[in-house]
XYZ file of C-alpha atoms in Angstrom:
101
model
C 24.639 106.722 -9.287
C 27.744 105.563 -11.075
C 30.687 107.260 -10.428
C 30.962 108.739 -14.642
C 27.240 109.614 -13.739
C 28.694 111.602 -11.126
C 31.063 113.264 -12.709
C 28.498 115.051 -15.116
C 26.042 115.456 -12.116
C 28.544 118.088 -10.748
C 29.733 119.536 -13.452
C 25.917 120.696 -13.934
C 27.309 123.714 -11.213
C 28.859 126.610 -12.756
C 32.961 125.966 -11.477
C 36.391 125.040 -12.888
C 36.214 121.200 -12.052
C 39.198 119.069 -11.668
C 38.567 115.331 -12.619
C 41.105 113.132 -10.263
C 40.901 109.073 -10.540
C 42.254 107.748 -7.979
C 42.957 103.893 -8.438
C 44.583 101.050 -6.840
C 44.208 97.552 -7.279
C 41.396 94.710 -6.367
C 43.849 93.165 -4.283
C 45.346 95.833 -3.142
C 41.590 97.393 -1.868
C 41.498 93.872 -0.164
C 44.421 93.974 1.999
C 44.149 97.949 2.775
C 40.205 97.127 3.683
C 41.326 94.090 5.918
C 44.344 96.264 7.646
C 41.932 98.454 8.849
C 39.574 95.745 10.163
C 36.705 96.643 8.061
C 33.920 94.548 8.777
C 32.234 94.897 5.218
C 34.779 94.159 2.875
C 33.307 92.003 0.141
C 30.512 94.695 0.222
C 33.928 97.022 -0.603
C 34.942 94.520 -3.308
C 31.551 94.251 -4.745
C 31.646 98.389 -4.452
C 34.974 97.578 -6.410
C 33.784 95.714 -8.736
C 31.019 97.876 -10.268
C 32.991 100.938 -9.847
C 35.075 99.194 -12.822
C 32.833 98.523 -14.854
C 31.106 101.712 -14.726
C 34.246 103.307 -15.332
C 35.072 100.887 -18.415
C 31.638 101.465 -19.798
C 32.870 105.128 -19.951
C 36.548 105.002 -20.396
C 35.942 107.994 -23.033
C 35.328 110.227 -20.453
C 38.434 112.395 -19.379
C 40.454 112.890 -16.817
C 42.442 115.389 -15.415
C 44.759 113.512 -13.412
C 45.222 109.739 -12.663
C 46.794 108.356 -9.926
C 47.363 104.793 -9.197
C 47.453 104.935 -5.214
C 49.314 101.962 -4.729
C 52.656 103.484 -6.513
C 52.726 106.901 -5.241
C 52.275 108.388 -1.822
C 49.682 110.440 -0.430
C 52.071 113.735 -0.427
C 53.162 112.975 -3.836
C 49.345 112.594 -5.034
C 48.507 116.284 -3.117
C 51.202 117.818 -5.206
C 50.551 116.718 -8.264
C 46.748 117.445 -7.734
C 47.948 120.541 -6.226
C 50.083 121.652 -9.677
C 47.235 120.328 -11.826
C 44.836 122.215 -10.399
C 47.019 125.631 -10.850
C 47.797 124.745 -13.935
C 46.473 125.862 -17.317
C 44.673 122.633 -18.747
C 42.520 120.993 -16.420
C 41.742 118.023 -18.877
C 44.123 114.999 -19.977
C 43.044 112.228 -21.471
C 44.243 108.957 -19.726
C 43.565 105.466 -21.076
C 41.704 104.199 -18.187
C 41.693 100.706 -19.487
C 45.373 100.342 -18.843
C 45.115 101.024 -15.494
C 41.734 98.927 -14.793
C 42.471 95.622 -16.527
């Protein structure tokens, strides 16, 4: 299942759903997977890979929140999906294409 294919799946369940990307780089997947001595990581490229195109094949859907992970910290992130999440409007649109590539 894709990951937009996902995102519907759940929303099937009667709740107030927060949509969160959270993004970083090719690269920087690469060196983050080979700091941590994964074993598998051109399976976690490939993974990658066809997350982004899934996600460009759907870049209409929206988002509540987007957060490149390689430009702000974790603590940052959990606040701002902290203050979305209180907040009134739980849908944005982002252009996701500027952030994939």
């Amino acid at each position: 299942m894709g990951q937009a294919e996902g995102v519907s799946a759940v929303e099937a369940y009667p709740a107030r759903w927060l949509r969160v990307l959270l993004w970083c780089p090719r690269e920087v997947t690469r060196e983050r997977c080979t700091s941590r001595g994964s074993k598998d990581v051109e399976t976690r490229l490939a993974v990658w890979d066809e997350t982004r195109r899934d996600l460009l094949a759907h870049a209409d859907l929206r988002w509540s929140l987007l957060l490149e992970t390689d430009r702000v910290e974790p603590d940052a992130s959990a606040k701002a999906i902290d203050a979305q999440a209180v907040s009134d409007t739980v849908e944005a649109t982002y252009d996701v294409r500027q952030v994939l590539g």
